[in-house]
């Protein structure tokens, strides 16, 4: 069943929301699943075996336990941001929506905000994990504690004209050896900054940090997740798991990936619509329409038109169709020097959904 969509955003025949809109994001979720599977498979592959020197002091640090294990980092940097996203979506719904919407009579906007918040976070995390593992395997950089993992044979030395290979190692633990050759970039760092960095961007957008009012407490709140992400990254250096370059690049990778994905689903942090997700995808090229509380749609943030991705034309200040309905009729704009008279406005086009 199709519906009529006018310029005012009214829908004469509305199709069920979940039947017509939710499946437009199916490819996004398929992508999330594929990226997660690839990440797991890449962790099973053997990294590049880079030759090394037995006298290289940068890889002669002791092997010690992790201050923050990857499981703990995963729980902190994924569960906490996810809970924060859900909480802020519920809070926005409670603060801005009418009582009818709170009673779930028309929950369109809330479902969309919550869905996009969770989906975008999942995309950022899985994309970062997959990309990080690809680089780790290709680079094959030795960790600072690689010699301690390798346990070279007694009396081993580098060849006269060359470097040593893994053949001098006596360690039989396959995982320990492979993990010792995945130093660049730091997975803990990229994972922490992807998850907590995304949380920071989400908080900044939700509270409209860059709206010109200068609320410093919002800045502190938005930066607090980055502080913990920095702590996680620095423990990788103090644990002798990574060189400082690994941590630095991993942190940039995670933070950059978080913002890259955030901007796919949300407007810039400095825009008037900061923190509000781009609106639901529609058929027939009708993209980015704003969802009202009752489920009707109109032009969405960033001024995009109903039938294209181009910005909506700037208003000329001329009377609209609503004025004509009040008996004012279509009027002509004042004449300007060296310009022809304007033509009557064309009645708004009706869009079919």
mmCIF file of C-alpha atoms in Angstrom:
data_model
loop_
_atom_site.group_PDB
_atom_site.id
_atom_site.type_symbol
_atom_site.label_atom_id
_atom_site.label_comp_id
_atom_site.label_asym_id
_atom_site.label_seq_id
_atom_site.Cartn_x
_atom_site.Cartn_y
_atom_site.Cartn_z
ATOM 1 C CA UNK A 1 0.000 0.000 0.000
ATOM 2 C CA UNK A 2 1.415 3.363 -0.977
ATOM 3 C CA UNK A 3 0.887 6.710 0.687
ATOM 4 C CA UNK A 4 0.755 10.322 -0.435
ATOM 5 C CA UNK A 5 3.449 12.592 0.960
ATOM 6 C CA UNK A 6 3.004 16.326 0.564
ATOM 7 C CA UNK A 7 5.482 19.150 1.016
ATOM 8 C CA UNK A 8 4.015 19.830 4.429
ATOM 9 C CA UNK A 9 5.014 16.349 5.488
ATOM 10 C CA UNK A 10 1.505 14.859 5.872
ATOM 11 C CA UNK A 11 0.982 11.271 4.913
ATOM 12 C CA UNK A 12 -2.489 10.368 3.724
ATOM 13 C CA UNK A 13 -1.945 6.597 3.838
ATOM 14 C CA UNK A 14 0.809 5.428 6.113
ATOM 15 C CA UNK A 15 2.327 1.997 5.806
ATOM 16 C CA UNK A 16 3.400 0.164 8.955
ATOM 17 C CA UNK A 17 6.692 1.664 10.077
ATOM 18 C CA UNK A 18 8.622 -1.557 10.648
ATOM 19 C CA UNK A 19 7.454 -3.118 7.380
ATOM 20 C CA UNK A 20 8.593 -0.222 5.204
ATOM 21 C CA UNK A 21 11.572 1.382 6.966
ATOM 22 C CA UNK A 22 13.460 -0.990 9.207
ATOM 23 C CA UNK A 23 14.587 -3.291 6.411
ATOM 24 C CA UNK A 24 16.386 -0.392 4.723
ATOM 25 C CA UNK A 25 19.046 -0.859 7.422
ATOM 26 C CA UNK A 26 19.300 -4.600 6.865
ATOM 27 C CA UNK A 27 22.458 -4.202 4.793
ATOM 28 C CA UNK A 28 24.064 -2.276 7.648
ATOM 29 C CA UNK A 29 23.434 -5.135 10.059
ATOM 30 C CA UNK A 30 24.664 -7.680 7.522
ATOM 31 C CA UNK A 31 27.827 -5.600 7.225
ATOM 32 C CA UNK A 32 28.235 -5.643 11.022
ATOM 33 C CA UNK A 33 27.951 -9.439 11.085
ATOM 34 C CA UNK A 34 30.405 -9.862 8.207
ATOM 35 C CA UNK A 35 32.947 -7.551 9.824
ATOM 36 C CA UNK A 36 32.641 -9.450 13.100
ATOM 37 C CA UNK A 37 33.218 -12.779 11.347
ATOM 38 C CA UNK A 38 36.212 -11.412 9.434
ATOM 39 C CA UNK A 39 37.706 -10.101 12.663
ATOM 40 C CA UNK A 40 37.468 -13.554 14.214
ATOM 41 C CA UNK A 41 38.970 -15.248 11.158
ATOM 42 C CA UNK A 42 41.839 -12.768 10.919
ATOM 43 C CA UNK A 43 42.757 -13.551 14.510
ATOM 44 C CA UNK A 44 43.325 -17.172 13.479
ATOM 45 C CA UNK A 45 45.658 -16.328 10.603
ATOM 46 C CA UNK A 46 49.409 -16.366 11.070
ATOM 47 C CA UNK A 47 50.959 -12.879 10.984
ATOM 48 C CA UNK A 48 53.884 -11.876 8.811
ATOM 49 C CA UNK A 49 57.179 -13.214 10.205
ATOM 50 C CA UNK A 50 59.522 -10.256 10.322
ATOM 51 C CA UNK A 51 63.204 -10.974 10.848
ATOM 52 C CA UNK A 52 64.730 -9.524 13.999
ATOM 53 C CA UNK A 53 67.997 -9.076 15.839
ATOM 54 C CA UNK A 54 68.717 -10.926 19.060
ATOM 55 C CA UNK A 55 70.531 -7.812 20.271
ATOM 56 C CA UNK A 56 67.598 -5.447 19.616
ATOM 57 C CA UNK A 57 66.968 -3.926 23.039
ATOM 58 C CA UNK A 58 63.511 -2.615 22.011
ATOM 59 C CA UNK A 59 62.149 -6.192 22.038
ATOM 60 C CA UNK A 60 64.044 -7.445 25.115
ATOM 61 C CA UNK A 61 61.570 -6.333 27.805
ATOM 62 C CA UNK A 62 60.167 -8.904 30.250
ATOM 63 C CA UNK A 63 56.880 -10.692 29.625
ATOM 64 C CA UNK A 64 54.335 -9.750 32.300
ATOM 65 C CA UNK A 65 50.553 -10.075 32.784
ATOM 66 C CA UNK A 66 48.172 -7.517 31.300
ATOM 67 C CA UNK A 67 46.959 -4.739 33.560
ATOM 68 C CA UNK A 68 43.719 -4.692 31.556
ATOM 69 C CA UNK A 69 42.947 -7.871 29.661
ATOM 70 C CA UNK A 70 41.233 -7.708 26.289
ATOM 71 C CA UNK A 71 38.086 -9.194 27.828
ATOM 72 C CA UNK A 72 37.983 -6.447 30.442
ATOM 73 C CA UNK A 73 38.659 -3.796 27.815
ATOM 74 C CA UNK A 74 35.887 -5.227 25.636
ATOM 75 C CA UNK A 75 33.412 -5.129 28.513
ATOM 76 C CA UNK A 76 34.325 -1.595 29.548
ATOM 77 C CA UNK A 77 34.687 -0.057 26.102
ATOM 78 C CA UNK A 78 31.615 -1.647 24.545
ATOM 79 C CA UNK A 79 29.076 -2.261 27.314
ATOM 80 C CA UNK A 80 29.419 1.134 29.008
ATOM 81 C CA UNK A 81 29.063 3.169 25.772
ATOM 82 C CA UNK A 82 26.137 1.000 24.692
ATOM 83 C CA UNK A 83 24.357 1.538 28.011
ATOM 84 C CA UNK A 84 25.044 5.282 27.781
ATOM 85 C CA UNK A 85 23.606 5.454 24.254
ATOM 86 C CA UNK A 86 20.433 3.623 25.287
ATOM 87 C CA UNK A 87 20.036 5.786 28.390
ATOM 88 C CA UNK A 88 20.428 9.058 26.485
ATOM 89 C CA UNK A 89 17.957 7.931 23.818
ATOM 90 C CA UNK A 90 15.394 7.128 26.506
ATOM 91 C CA UNK A 91 16.101 10.437 28.239
ATOM 92 C CA UNK A 92 15.614 12.393 25.015
ATOM 93 C CA UNK A 93 12.373 10.540 24.343
ATOM 94 C CA UNK A 94 11.101 11.355 27.830
ATOM 95 C CA UNK A 95 12.071 15.018 27.696
ATOM 96 C CA UNK A 96 10.962 15.960 24.192
ATOM 97 C CA UNK A 97 7.998 13.746 23.342
ATOM 98 C CA UNK A 98 4.372 14.142 24.282
ATOM 99 C CA UNK A 99 2.543 11.951 26.760
ATOM 100 C CA UNK A 100 0.911 10.057 23.903
ATOM 101 C CA UNK A 101 4.318 9.028 22.574
ATOM 102 C CA UNK A 102 5.517 8.051 26.037
ATOM 103 C CA UNK A 103 2.525 5.747 26.194
ATOM 104 C CA UNK A 104 3.861 4.101 23.015
ATOM 105 C CA UNK A 105 0.963 5.151 20.838
ATOM 106 C CA UNK A 106 3.353 6.634 18.276
ATOM 107 C CA UNK A 107 6.903 5.492 19.154
ATOM 108 C CA UNK A 108 8.388 6.098 15.690
ATOM 109 C CA UNK A 109 11.006 8.693 16.597
ATOM 110 C CA UNK A 110 12.129 6.892 19.740
ATOM 111 C CA UNK A 111 12.569 3.571 17.934
ATOM 112 C CA UNK A 112 14.499 5.277 15.153
ATOM 113 C CA UNK A 113 16.818 7.157 17.539
ATOM 114 C CA UNK A 114 17.500 4.032 19.588
ATOM 115 C CA UNK A 115 18.024 1.848 16.532
ATOM 116 C CA UNK A 116 20.464 4.255 14.883
ATOM 117 C CA UNK A 117 22.368 4.750 18.135
ATOM 118 C CA UNK A 118 22.941 1.016 18.563
ATOM 119 C CA UNK A 119 23.541 0.338 14.873
ATOM 120 C CA UNK A 120 26.091 3.116 14.388
ATOM 121 C CA UNK A 121 28.004 2.024 17.481
ATOM 122 C CA UNK A 122 28.087 -1.574 16.241
ATOM 123 C CA UNK A 123 29.342 -0.455 12.824
ATOM 124 C CA UNK A 124 32.124 1.629 14.377
ATOM 125 C CA UNK A 125 33.309 -1.185 16.644
ATOM 126 C CA UNK A 126 33.286 -4.013 14.103
ATOM 127 C CA UNK A 127 34.853 -1.890 11.370
ATOM 128 C CA UNK A 128 37.643 -0.860 13.732
ATOM 129 C CA UNK A 129 38.270 -4.428 14.908
ATOM 130 C CA UNK A 130 38.479 -5.783 11.379
ATOM 131 C CA UNK A 131 40.756 -2.982 10.149
ATOM 132 C CA UNK A 132 43.061 -3.310 13.163
ATOM 133 C CA UNK A 133 43.507 -7.059 12.725
ATOM 134 C CA UNK A 134 44.258 -6.674 9.023
ATOM 135 C CA UNK A 135 47.067 -4.220 9.753
ATOM 136 C CA UNK A 136 48.395 -6.342 12.628
ATOM 137 C CA UNK A 137 48.801 -9.398 10.410
ATOM 138 C CA UNK A 138 50.315 -7.458 7.526
ATOM 139 C CA UNK A 139 52.813 -5.514 9.642
ATOM 140 C CA UNK A 140 53.994 -8.406 11.822
ATOM 141 C CA UNK A 141 55.859 -6.104 14.188
ATOM 142 C CA UNK A 142 57.481 -7.751 17.201
ATOM 143 C CA UNK A 143 56.201 -6.795 20.633
ATOM 144 C CA UNK A 144 58.618 -5.286 23.180
ATOM 145 C CA UNK A 145 58.624 -8.626 25.052
ATOM 146 C CA UNK A 146 59.198 -10.813 21.996
ATOM 147 C CA UNK A 147 62.620 -12.144 23.045
ATOM 148 C CA UNK A 148 61.122 -13.294 26.357
ATOM 149 C CA UNK A 149 58.375 -15.066 24.416
ATOM 150 C CA UNK A 150 60.782 -16.517 21.877
ATOM 151 C CA UNK A 151 63.234 -18.031 24.399
ATOM 152 C CA UNK A 152 66.147 -18.357 21.945
ATOM 153 C CA UNK A 153 68.422 -21.347 22.158
ATOM 154 C CA UNK A 154 71.398 -20.872 24.442
ATOM 155 C CA UNK A 155 74.339 -19.391 22.593
ATOM 156 C CA UNK A 156 72.219 -18.163 19.670
ATOM 157 C CA UNK A 157 73.446 -15.141 17.739
ATOM 158 C CA UNK A 158 72.526 -13.274 14.605
ATOM 159 C CA UNK A 159 73.978 -14.445 11.282
ATOM 160 C CA UNK A 160 77.067 -12.563 10.175
ATOM 161 C CA UNK A 161 75.291 -11.057 7.208
ATOM 162 C CA UNK A 162 71.659 -10.805 8.213
ATOM 163 C CA UNK A 163 69.043 -11.114 10.940
ATOM 164 C CA UNK A 164 67.546 -13.973 12.903
ATOM 165 C CA UNK A 165 64.246 -15.716 12.208
ATOM 166 C CA UNK A 166 61.727 -17.524 14.396
ATOM 167 C CA UNK A 167 63.735 -20.713 13.894
ATOM 168 C CA UNK A 168 65.948 -19.729 16.848
ATOM 169 C CA UNK A 169 62.947 -19.739 19.213
ATOM 170 C CA UNK A 170 62.234 -22.652 21.547
ATOM 171 C CA UNK A 171 58.752 -21.579 22.661
ATOM 172 C CA UNK A 172 56.150 -24.187 21.691
ATOM 173 C CA UNK A 173 53.021 -22.169 22.506
ATOM 174 C CA UNK A 174 51.707 -21.284 19.048
ATOM 175 C CA UNK A 175 49.336 -18.553 20.250
ATOM 176 C CA UNK A 176 51.981 -16.888 22.418
ATOM 177 C CA UNK A 177 54.370 -16.658 19.482
ATOM 178 C CA UNK A 178 51.798 -15.387 16.993
ATOM 179 C CA UNK A 179 50.486 -12.826 19.443
ATOM 180 C CA UNK A 180 54.048 -11.623 19.990
ATOM 181 C CA UNK A 181 54.167 -10.584 16.330
ATOM 182 C CA UNK A 182 51.033 -8.429 16.372
ATOM 183 C CA UNK A 183 52.354 -5.297 18.007
ATOM 184 C CA UNK A 184 51.318 -2.720 15.391
ATOM 185 C CA UNK A 185 48.842 -1.147 15.887
ATOM 186 C CA UNK A 186 47.669 -1.574 19.458
ATOM 187 C CA UNK A 187 44.335 -3.399 19.519
ATOM 188 C CA UNK A 188 43.542 -2.278 23.065
ATOM 189 C CA UNK A 189 44.166 1.338 22.090
ATOM 190 C CA UNK A 190 42.126 1.282 18.902
ATOM 191 C CA UNK A 191 39.293 -0.639 20.567
ATOM 192 C CA UNK A 192 39.195 1.715 23.557
ATOM 193 C CA UNK A 193 39.208 4.882 21.490
ATOM 194 C CA UNK A 194 36.659 3.486 19.042
ATOM 195 C CA UNK A 195 34.174 2.596 21.787
ATOM 196 C CA UNK A 196 34.785 5.347 24.316
ATOM 197 C CA UNK A 197 35.550 7.864 21.568
ATOM 198 C CA UNK A 198 32.187 7.145 19.985
ATOM 199 C CA UNK A 199 30.591 7.603 23.385
ATOM 200 C CA UNK A 200 32.327 10.978 23.657
ATOM 201 C CA UNK A 201 31.005 12.108 20.253
ATOM 202 C CA UNK A 202 27.520 10.879 21.138
ATOM 203 C CA UNK A 203 27.501 12.834 24.413
ATOM 204 C CA UNK A 204 28.841 15.965 22.697
ATOM 205 C CA UNK A 205 26.109 15.751 20.074
ATOM 206 C CA UNK A 206 23.349 14.962 22.533
ATOM 207 C CA UNK A 207 24.118 17.982 24.718
ATOM 208 C CA UNK A 208 24.961 20.136 21.653
ATOM 209 C CA UNK A 209 28.404 21.005 22.971
ATOM 210 C CA UNK A 210 29.194 23.423 20.130
ATOM 211 C CA UNK A 211 25.959 25.422 20.136
ATOM 212 C CA UNK A 212 27.756 28.572 21.286
ATOM 213 C CA UNK A 213 26.497 28.600 24.879
ATOM 214 C CA UNK A 214 29.862 27.528 26.266
ATOM 215 C CA UNK A 215 28.847 24.995 28.906
ATOM 216 C CA UNK A 216 32.208 23.744 30.146
ATOM 217 C CA UNK A 217 30.668 21.002 32.291
ATOM 218 C CA UNK A 218 29.386 19.386 29.087
ATOM 219 C CA UNK A 219 32.931 19.446 27.708
ATOM 220 C CA UNK A 220 34.211 17.680 30.830
ATOM 221 C CA UNK A 221 31.452 15.085 30.552
ATOM 222 C CA UNK A 222 32.159 14.473 26.862
ATOM 223 C CA UNK A 223 35.908 14.143 27.418
ATOM 224 C CA UNK A 224 35.744 11.822 30.405
ATOM 225 C CA UNK A 225 35.446 8.665 28.232
ATOM 226 C CA UNK A 226 38.573 9.741 26.347
ATOM 227 C CA UNK A 227 40.451 9.978 29.636
ATOM 228 C CA UNK A 228 39.774 6.333 30.423
ATOM 229 C CA UNK A 229 40.609 5.325 26.849
ATOM 230 C CA UNK A 230 43.961 7.071 27.284
ATOM 231 C CA UNK A 231 44.569 5.123 30.491
ATOM 232 C CA UNK A 232 43.888 1.817 28.738
ATOM 233 C CA UNK A 233 46.269 2.778 25.936
ATOM 234 C CA UNK A 234 49.076 3.779 28.304
ATOM 235 C CA UNK A 235 48.883 0.487 30.194
ATOM 236 C CA UNK A 236 49.913 -1.235 26.977
ATOM 237 C CA UNK A 237 53.232 0.616 27.117
ATOM 238 C CA UNK A 238 53.806 0.011 30.832
ATOM 239 C CA UNK A 239 52.966 -3.677 30.376
ATOM 240 C CA UNK A 240 55.608 -3.912 27.612
ATOM 241 C CA UNK A 241 52.953 -5.110 25.182
ATOM 242 C CA UNK A 242 53.392 -2.296 22.670
ATOM 243 C CA UNK A 243 55.836 0.322 21.505
ATOM 244 C CA UNK A 244 54.658 3.897 21.898
ATOM 245 C CA UNK A 245 54.165 4.195 18.136
ATOM 246 C CA UNK A 246 51.749 1.250 18.232
ATOM 247 C CA UNK A 247 49.671 2.910 20.923
ATOM 248 C CA UNK A 248 49.712 6.302 19.237
ATOM 249 C CA UNK A 249 48.610 5.008 15.836
ATOM 250 C CA UNK A 250 46.082 2.633 17.395
ATOM 251 C CA UNK A 251 44.506 5.480 19.341
ATOM 252 C CA UNK A 252 44.271 7.664 16.239
ATOM 253 C CA UNK A 253 42.822 4.752 14.282
ATOM 254 C CA UNK A 254 40.109 4.060 16.848
ATOM 255 C CA UNK A 255 39.163 7.701 17.341
ATOM 256 C CA UNK A 256 39.172 8.385 13.608
ATOM 257 C CA UNK A 257 37.027 5.329 12.909
ATOM 258 C CA UNK A 258 34.563 6.390 15.607
ATOM 259 C CA UNK A 259 34.103 9.852 14.103
ATOM 260 C CA UNK A 260 34.035 8.506 10.552
ATOM 261 C CA UNK A 261 31.090 6.231 11.364
ATOM 262 C CA UNK A 262 29.410 8.812 13.611
ATOM 263 C CA UNK A 263 29.207 11.237 10.703
ATOM 264 C CA UNK A 264 27.563 8.597 8.516
ATOM 265 C CA UNK A 265 24.536 8.538 10.792
ATOM 266 C CA UNK A 266 24.632 11.939 12.529
ATOM 267 C CA UNK A 267 25.043 15.610 11.498
ATOM 268 C CA UNK A 268 28.210 17.573 12.384
ATOM 269 C CA UNK A 269 28.649 18.379 16.063
ATOM 270 C CA UNK A 270 28.405 22.088 15.320
ATOM 271 C CA UNK A 271 25.075 21.924 13.469
ATOM 272 C CA UNK A 272 21.669 22.835 14.860
ATOM 273 C CA UNK A 273 20.615 19.191 14.567
ATOM 274 C CA UNK A 274 23.671 17.806 16.374
ATOM 275 C CA UNK A 275 22.912 14.604 18.214
ATOM 276 C CA UNK A 276 19.778 13.820 16.203
ATOM 277 C CA UNK A 277 20.326 10.959 13.747
ATOM 278 C CA UNK A 278 19.728 11.412 10.067
ATOM 279 C CA UNK A 279 16.171 10.378 9.512
ATOM 280 C CA UNK A 280 14.846 7.071 8.334
ATOM 281 C CA UNK A 281 15.617 5.847 4.847
ATOM 282 C CA UNK A 282 12.639 5.759 2.506
ATOM 283 C CA UNK A 283 11.926 4.255 -0.860
ATOM 284 C CA UNK A 284 11.966 6.065 -4.209
ATOM 285 C CA UNK A 285 14.929 8.192 -3.160
ATOM 286 C CA UNK A 286 12.974 9.831 -0.340
ATOM 287 C CA UNK A 287 15.802 10.089 2.127
ATOM 288 C CA UNK A 288 16.373 11.921 5.365
ATOM 289 C CA UNK A 289 12.856 13.065 6.202
ATOM 290 C CA UNK A 290 12.131 14.211 9.691
ATOM 291 C CA UNK A 291 10.002 11.936 11.837
ATOM 292 C CA UNK A 292 7.398 13.732 13.889
ATOM 293 C CA UNK A 293 5.913 12.303 17.030
ATOM 294 C CA UNK A 294 2.881 10.959 15.197
ATOM 295 C CA UNK A 295 4.930 9.164 12.575
ATOM 296 C CA UNK A 296 4.520 11.727 9.773
ATOM 297 C CA UNK A 297 7.594 12.881 7.911
ATOM 298 C CA UNK A 298 8.977 16.131 6.571
ATOM 299 C CA UNK A 299 12.330 17.454 5.377
ATOM 300 C CA UNK A 300 15.006 16.229 7.732
ATOM 301 C CA UNK A 301 18.076 17.881 9.225
ATOM 302 C CA UNK A 302 20.674 19.482 6.978
ATOM 303 C CA UNK A 303 17.825 20.762 4.778
ATOM 304 C CA UNK A 304 17.640 17.816 2.409
ATOM 305 C CA UNK A 305 14.732 17.682 0.028
ATOM 306 C CA UNK A 306 12.280 14.762 -0.065
ATOM 307 C CA UNK A 307 13.269 13.526 -3.528
ATOM 308 C CA UNK A 308 17.022 14.059 -3.567
ATOM 309 C CA UNK A 309 20.160 14.284 -1.495
ATOM 310 C CA UNK A 310 20.711 17.893 -2.511
ATOM 311 C CA UNK A 311 20.204 20.712 -0.013
ATOM 312 C CA UNK A 312 16.732 22.214 -0.033
ATOM 313 C CA UNK A 313 16.481 25.585 -1.815
ATOM 314 C CA UNK A 314 16.763 28.663 0.347
ATOM 315 C CA UNK A 315 13.391 30.179 1.149
ATOM 316 C CA UNK A 316 12.576 33.297 -0.868
ATOM 317 C CA UNK A 317 10.152 34.706 1.657
ATOM 318 C CA UNK A 318 7.237 34.481 -0.819
ATOM 319 C CA UNK A 319 3.783 33.340 0.327
ATOM 320 C CA UNK A 320 3.309 29.603 0.523
ATOM 321 C CA UNK A 321 0.462 27.290 -0.362
ATOM 322 C CA UNK A 322 -0.844 27.736 3.176
ATOM 323 C CA UNK A 323 -1.162 31.465 2.541
ATOM 324 C CA UNK A 324 -3.116 30.701 -0.612
ATOM 325 C CA UNK A 325 -5.504 28.537 1.388
ATOM 326 C CA UNK A 326 -6.247 31.572 3.548
ATOM 327 C CA UNK A 327 -7.349 33.512 0.512
ATOM 328 C CA UNK A 328 -4.209 35.557 0.012
ATOM 329 C CA UNK A 329 -3.365 33.967 -3.342
ATOM 330 C CA UNK A 330 0.039 33.799 -5.000
ATOM 331 C CA UNK A 331 1.793 37.135 -4.933
ATOM 332 C CA UNK A 332 4.684 38.608 -6.843
ATOM 333 C CA UNK A 333 7.927 39.641 -5.185
ATOM 334 C CA UNK A 334 8.920 43.337 -5.422
ATOM 335 C CA UNK A 335 10.781 44.317 -8.529
ATOM 336 C CA UNK A 336 14.492 44.963 -8.224
ATOM 337 C CA UNK A 337 16.721 47.045 -10.417
ATOM 338 C CA UNK A 338 17.732 45.438 -13.735
ATOM 339 C CA UNK A 339 15.638 42.343 -12.985
ATOM 340 C CA UNK A 340 12.513 40.927 -14.594
ATOM 341 C CA UNK A 341 9.331 40.466 -12.611
ATOM 342 C CA UNK A 342 8.975 37.194 -10.791
ATOM 343 C CA UNK A 343 6.561 34.469 -11.813
ATOM 344 C CA UNK A 344 3.892 32.949 -9.589
ATOM 345 C CA UNK A 345 4.930 30.161 -7.335
ATOM 346 C CA UNK A 346 4.390 26.653 -8.664
ATOM 347 C CA UNK A 347 2.043 24.619 -6.452
ATOM 348 C CA UNK A 348 3.952 22.129 -4.313
ATOM 349 C CA UNK A 349 4.586 18.729 -5.827
ATOM 350 C CA UNK A 350 3.087 15.699 -4.200
ATOM 351 C CA UNK A 351 5.515 12.865 -3.520
ATOM 352 C CA UNK A 352 4.399 9.285 -3.642
ATOM 353 C CA UNK A 353 5.894 6.913 -1.138
#
